[in-house]
C-alpha atoms as one frame of an Amber mdcrd trajectory, in Angstrom:
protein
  49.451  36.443 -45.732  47.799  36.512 -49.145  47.744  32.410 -50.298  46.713
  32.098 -54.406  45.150  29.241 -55.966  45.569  29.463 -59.570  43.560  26.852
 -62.373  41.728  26.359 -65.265  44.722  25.447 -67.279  44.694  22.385 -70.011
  45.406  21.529 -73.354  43.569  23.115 -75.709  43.884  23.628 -79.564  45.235
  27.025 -81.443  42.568  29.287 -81.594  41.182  27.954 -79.044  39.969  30.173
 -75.263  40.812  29.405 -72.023  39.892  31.213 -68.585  41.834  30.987 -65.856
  40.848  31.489 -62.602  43.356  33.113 -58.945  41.502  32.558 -55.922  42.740
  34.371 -53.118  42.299  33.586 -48.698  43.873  35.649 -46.252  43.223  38.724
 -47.886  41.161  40.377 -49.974  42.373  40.842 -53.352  40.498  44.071 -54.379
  42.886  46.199 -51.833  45.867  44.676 -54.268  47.406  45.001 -57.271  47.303
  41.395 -58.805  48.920  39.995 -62.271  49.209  37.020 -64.205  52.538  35.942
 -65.390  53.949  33.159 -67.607  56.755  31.014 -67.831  57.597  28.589 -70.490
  60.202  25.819 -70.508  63.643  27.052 -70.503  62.731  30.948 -70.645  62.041
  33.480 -68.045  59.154  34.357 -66.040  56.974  37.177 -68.214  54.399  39.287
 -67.604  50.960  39.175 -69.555  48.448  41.209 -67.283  47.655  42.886 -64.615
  44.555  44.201 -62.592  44.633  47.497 -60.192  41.189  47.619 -58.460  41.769
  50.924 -56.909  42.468  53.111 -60.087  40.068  50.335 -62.233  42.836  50.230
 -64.603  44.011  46.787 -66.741  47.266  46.407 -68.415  48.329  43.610 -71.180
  51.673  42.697 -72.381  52.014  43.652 -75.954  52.169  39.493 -76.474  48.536
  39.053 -75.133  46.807  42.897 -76.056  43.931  42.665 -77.962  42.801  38.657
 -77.154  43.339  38.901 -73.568  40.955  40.563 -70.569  41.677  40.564 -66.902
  38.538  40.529 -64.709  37.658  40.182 -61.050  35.010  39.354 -58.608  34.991
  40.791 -55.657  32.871  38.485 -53.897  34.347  35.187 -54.462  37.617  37.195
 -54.280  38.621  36.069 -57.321  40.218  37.166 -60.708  40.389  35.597 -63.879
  42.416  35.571 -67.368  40.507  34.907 -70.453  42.688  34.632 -73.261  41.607
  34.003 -77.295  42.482  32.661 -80.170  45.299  31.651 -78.024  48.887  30.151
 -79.958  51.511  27.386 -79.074  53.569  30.122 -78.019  50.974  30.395 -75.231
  52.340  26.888 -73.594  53.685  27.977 -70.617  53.113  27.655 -66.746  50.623
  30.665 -65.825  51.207  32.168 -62.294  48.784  34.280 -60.475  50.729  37.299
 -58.189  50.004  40.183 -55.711  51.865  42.984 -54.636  50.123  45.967 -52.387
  50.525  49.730 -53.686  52.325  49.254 -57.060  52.901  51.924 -59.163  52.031
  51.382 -62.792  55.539  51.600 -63.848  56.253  48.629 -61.160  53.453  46.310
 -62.612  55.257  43.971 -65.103  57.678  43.526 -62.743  57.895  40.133 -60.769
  59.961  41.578 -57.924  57.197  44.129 -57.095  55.181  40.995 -56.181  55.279
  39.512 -52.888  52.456  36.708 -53.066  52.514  34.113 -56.004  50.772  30.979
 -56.697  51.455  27.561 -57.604  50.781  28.040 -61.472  48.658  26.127 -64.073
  49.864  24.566 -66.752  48.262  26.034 -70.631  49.082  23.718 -73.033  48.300
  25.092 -76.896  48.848  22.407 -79.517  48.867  23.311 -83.071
């Protein structure tokens, strides 16, 4: 049983960075596929990114491409979002997730994932 601990959210102005951080116990994270989603008020949970350590591969929703990098250290079992010149359509609740032997096609999916965070709040003011 994978447990996530997501943070590093805040309020922060447009343009602004933030990196937010998905530390994992009871598992080690590197043998998972792992993804950040993002819900805002009153809309649907949405993927931005995801991480698959065994192929080394990243993948970005077209939202985030370009401003956004998923990383990971192994040793504090840990991965983190790092997101720039980020917009108020950022604001949302960010959730950490992993899922074990997803296909690529299966990666922006949030059924595919059966361990989720809490979430931390990124709050982008204008």
């Amino acid at each position: 049983q994978v447990h996530l601990v997501e943070s590093g959210g805040g309020l922060v102005q447009a343009g602004g960075s933030l990196r937010l951080s998905c530390v994992a116990s009871g598992g080690t994270l590197s043998t998972y596929s792992v993804a950040w989603f993002r819900q805002a008020p009153g809309q649907e949970r949405e993927f931005v990114a995801a991480i698959r350590w065994g192929a080394s591969t990243r993948h970005y929703s077209h939202s985030v491409e370009g401003r956004c990098y998923m990383s990971g250290d192994h040793m504090k079992n840990t991965v983190y979002l790092t997101i720039d010149s980020l917009k108020p359509e950022d604001t949302a609740v960010y959730y950490c997730a992993a899922g074990m032997d997803l296909l690529t096609s299966s990666l922006p999916l949030r059924g595919a994932y059966g361990y989720w965070g809490q979430g931390t709040q990124v709050t982008v003011s204008s």
